[in-house]
Amino acid sequence: MSVPAPDAETPPAGPRRRLPLFALLPLVVFLALAGLFLFQLVLGRDPSTIPSALLDKPAPTMALGPVEGLMRDGQQIPGFSGADLTGGVTVVNVFASWCVPCRQEHPLLEQLGQDDRVRLFAINYKDKPENARRFLGSLGNPFDRIGADDTGRAAIEWGVYGVPETYIIDAAGVIRFKYIGPLTPESYRDVFLPQLERVLGLPRT
């Protein structure tokens, strides 16, 4: 009995090549992010109000020095520490001169700075003093105190996802609300101000 000759055009079967594990990593990350946004969409939650581990806990006690050379009425605008966040309701905004959305929300902070019930502080994130001075010199400076976070360490302690972010701290120095991303006229009116009024209405302890 004759055995048919193998097809010369068909190569012999060899071991299958496997994709390296790291090649699948981008797909895994994409699917995880897609799942997160879908989860938020289904629940109707705004990504700008992602819960923070620091909510309803005392604000970090770190001390931030001032932005060098940033003056008002001939006096250096001071930095601040955790002790400065007690005694009244305080809004802390994290900004940088290189942050385009920070420029977009700045008129709303200027408006907030006119509210005598609130103290408005800022953390200047990974910025050069001359750039911060130029930024506030051109747009206006609504802040009572500005701490310079040259290394980004303070932002880590505050749990900052990215600039800009805005926190509301009650009179006892406890973080009561965190807004992630730039404030818009709509979010300022419909989300931020109601939260601010809620905190202003809390009894002092």
Coordinates of C-alpha atoms in Angstrom, one line a residue:
M1 CA 0.0 0.0 0.0
S2 CA 1.4 3.3 -0.9
V3 CA 1.3 6.3 1.4
P4 CA 0.4 9.6 -0.1
A5 CA 3.2 12.2 -0.1
P6 CA 2.8 15.2 2.1
D7 CA 1.7 18.4 0.5
A8 CA 4.9 20.3 -0.2
E9 CA 3.1 23.7 0.2
T10 CA 1.9 23.0 3.7
P11 CA 4.6 23.7 6.3
P12 CA 4.8 21.3 9.2
A13 CA 2.9 22.4 12.3
G14 CA 5.1 24.1 14.9
P15 CA 4.6 25.4 18.4
R16 CA 2.1 28.3 18.6
R17 CA 3.5 31.7 19.5
R18 CA 2.1 33.2 22.6
L19 CA 1.6 36.9 23.1
P20 CA 3.8 38.3 25.9
L21 CA 1.8 39.2 29.0
F22 CA 2.8 42.9 28.8
A23 CA 1.3 43.1 25.3
L24 CA -2.2 42.6 26.8
L25 CA -1.7 45.2 29.5
P26 CA -3.1 48.2 27.4
L27 CA -6.2 46.2 26.7
V28 CA -6.7 45.3 30.4
V29 CA -6.3 49.0 31.4
F30 CA -8.7 50.1 28.7
L31 CA -11.4 47.6 29.8
A32 CA -10.9 48.6 33.4
L33 CA -11.4 52.3 32.6
A34 CA -14.3 51.6 30.4
G35 CA -15.9 49.6 33.2
L36 CA -15.4 52.4 35.7
F37 CA -17.0 55.1 33.4
L38 CA -19.9 52.7 32.6
F39 CA -20.4 52.1 36.3
Q40 CA -20.5 55.9 36.9
L41 CA -22.8 56.4 34.0
V42 CA -25.3 53.7 35.2
L43 CA -25.4 55.2 38.7
G44 CA -25.7 58.7 37.3
R45 CA -22.6 59.9 39.2
D46 CA -20.5 62.8 38.1
P47 CA -16.8 61.8 37.7
S48 CA -15.9 65.3 39.2
T49 CA -17.3 64.1 42.5
I50 CA -15.3 60.9 42.9
P51 CA -15.2 60.0 46.6
S52 CA -12.1 60.9 48.5
A53 CA -10.5 59.0 51.4
L54 CA -10.1 62.3 53.2
L55 CA -13.8 63.3 53.1
D56 CA -15.1 63.9 56.7
K57 CA -11.6 63.7 58.0
P58 CA -9.3 66.5 59.2
A59 CA -7.3 68.3 56.5
P60 CA -3.6 67.5 56.2
T61 CA -1.5 69.3 58.9
M62 CA 1.4 70.1 56.6
A63 CA 2.8 73.6 56.4
L64 CA 3.3 75.3 53.0
G65 CA 5.5 78.3 52.6
P66 CA 4.4 81.3 50.5
V67 CA 4.9 81.8 46.8
E68 CA 8.1 83.8 46.7
G69 CA 7.5 87.5 45.8
L70 CA 3.7 87.3 45.6
M71 CA 2.6 90.5 47.2
R72 CA -0.5 92.4 48.1
D73 CA -0.4 96.0 49.4
G74 CA 3.3 95.7 49.8
Q75 CA 3.1 92.6 51.9
Q76 CA 4.0 89.0 51.1
I77 CA 0.9 86.9 50.7
P78 CA 1.4 84.1 53.3
G79 CA 1.3 80.4 52.9
F80 CA -0.7 78.2 55.3
S81 CA -0.8 75.1 57.5
G82 CA -3.4 72.8 58.8
A83 CA -3.9 75.1 61.8
D84 CA -5.0 77.9 59.5
L85 CA -7.9 75.9 58.3
T86 CA -9.9 76.1 61.5
G87 CA -12.1 78.9 62.9
G88 CA -14.1 79.4 59.7
V89 CA -15.2 77.7 56.5
T90 CA -12.4 77.6 54.0
V91 CA -12.2 76.8 50.3
V92 CA -8.9 75.4 49.1
N93 CA -8.2 75.5 45.3
V94 CA -5.3 73.6 43.8
F95 CA -4.0 75.4 40.7
A96 CA -1.0 75.9 38.4
S97 CA 0.0 78.5 35.9
W98 CA 0.5 75.9 33.2
C99 CA -3.0 74.4 33.8
V100 CA -5.3 75.6 31.0
P101 CA -8.6 74.6 32.8
C102 CA -7.4 76.6 35.8
R103 CA -7.6 79.7 33.7
Q104 CA -11.1 78.8 32.6
E105 CA -12.5 78.4 36.1
H106 CA -10.6 81.4 37.5
P107 CA -13.5 84.0 37.1
L108 CA -15.6 81.8 39.3
L109 CA -13.0 81.9 42.0
E110 CA -12.8 85.6 41.7
Q111 CA -16.6 85.6 42.3
L112 CA -16.2 83.3 45.3
G113 CA -13.5 85.5 46.7
Q114 CA -16.1 88.3 47.2
D115 CA -18.1 86.1 49.7
D116 CA -17.1 87.4 53.2
R117 CA -18.4 84.2 54.8
V118 CA -15.6 82.1 53.2
R119 CA -11.8 82.2 53.3
L120 CA -10.3 81.3 50.0
F121 CA -6.9 79.6 50.1
A122 CA -4.8 78.0 47.3
I123 CA -2.1 75.4 46.7
N124 CA 0.2 76.3 43.9
Y125 CA 1.1 73.0 42.4
K126 CA 4.6 72.4 41.0
D127 CA 5.0 75.9 39.6
K128 CA 7.7 78.4 39.3
P129 CA 7.1 81.5 41.5
E130 CA 7.5 83.9 38.6
N131 CA 5.0 82.0 36.6
A132 CA 2.5 81.9 39.4
R133 CA 3.0 85.7 39.9
R134 CA 2.4 86.3 36.2
F135 CA -0.7 84.1 36.2
L136 CA -2.4 85.9 39.1
G137 CA -1.1 89.2 38.0
S138 CA -3.0 88.9 34.7
L139 CA -6.1 87.1 35.9
G140 CA -6.5 88.6 39.4
N141 CA -5.7 87.1 42.8
P142 CA -8.8 86.2 44.9
F143 CA -6.8 84.1 47.4
D144 CA -6.2 85.1 51.0
R145 CA -3.4 82.6 51.4
I146 CA -1.4 80.6 48.9
G147 CA 0.9 77.8 49.7
A148 CA 3.7 76.8 47.4
D149 CA 3.8 73.0 46.7
D150 CA 7.1 72.9 44.7
T151 CA 7.6 69.2 45.1
G152 CA 4.0 68.0 44.8
R153 CA 4.2 66.4 48.3
A154 CA 1.3 68.4 49.6
A155 CA -0.9 67.3 46.7
I156 CA -0.2 63.7 47.6
E157 CA -1.2 64.3 51.2
W158 CA -4.4 66.0 50.0
G159 CA -5.2 63.1 47.6
V160 CA -5.1 65.3 44.5
Y161 CA -6.0 63.5 41.3
G162 CA -4.9 66.5 39.1
V163 CA -5.2 70.2 38.8
P164 CA -7.5 71.9 39.3
E165 CA -9.3 70.6 42.3
T166 CA -11.3 72.4 45.0
Y167 CA -12.0 71.5 48.6
I168 CA -14.5 72.8 51.1
I169 CA -13.3 72.6 54.7
D170 CA -15.6 73.3 57.7
A171 CA -14.8 75.5 60.7
A172 CA -13.3 72.5 62.6
G173 CA -10.8 71.9 59.8
V174 CA -12.6 68.9 58.4
I175 CA -12.8 68.3 54.6
R176 CA -16.5 68.1 53.7
F177 CA -16.5 68.3 49.9
K178 CA -14.1 67.8 47.0
Y179 CA -14.6 68.8 43.4
I180 CA -12.4 67.3 40.8
G181 CA -11.6 69.2 37.6
P182 CA -12.4 72.8 36.6
L183 CA -15.5 74.5 37.9
T184 CA -17.9 75.6 35.2
P185 CA -20.8 78.1 35.6
E186 CA -23.2 75.2 35.7
S187 CA -21.3 73.0 38.2
Y188 CA -20.5 76.1 40.3
R189 CA -24.2 77.0 40.5
D190 CA -25.7 73.5 40.7
V191 CA -23.1 71.4 42.6
F192 CA -20.4 73.5 44.3
L193 CA -22.5 76.4 45.8
P194 CA -25.2 74.1 47.3
Q195 CA -22.4 72.1 49.0
L196 CA -20.8 75.3 50.2
E197 CA -24.1 76.5 51.7
R198 CA -24.5 73.1 53.4
V199 CA -21.1 73.4 55.0
L200 CA -21.7 77.0 56.0
G201 CA -24.9 75.8 57.8
L202 CA -23.1 73.1 59.8
P203 CA -23.0 73.8 63.6
R204 CA -19.5 74.8 64.8
T205 CA -17.9 72.3 67.2

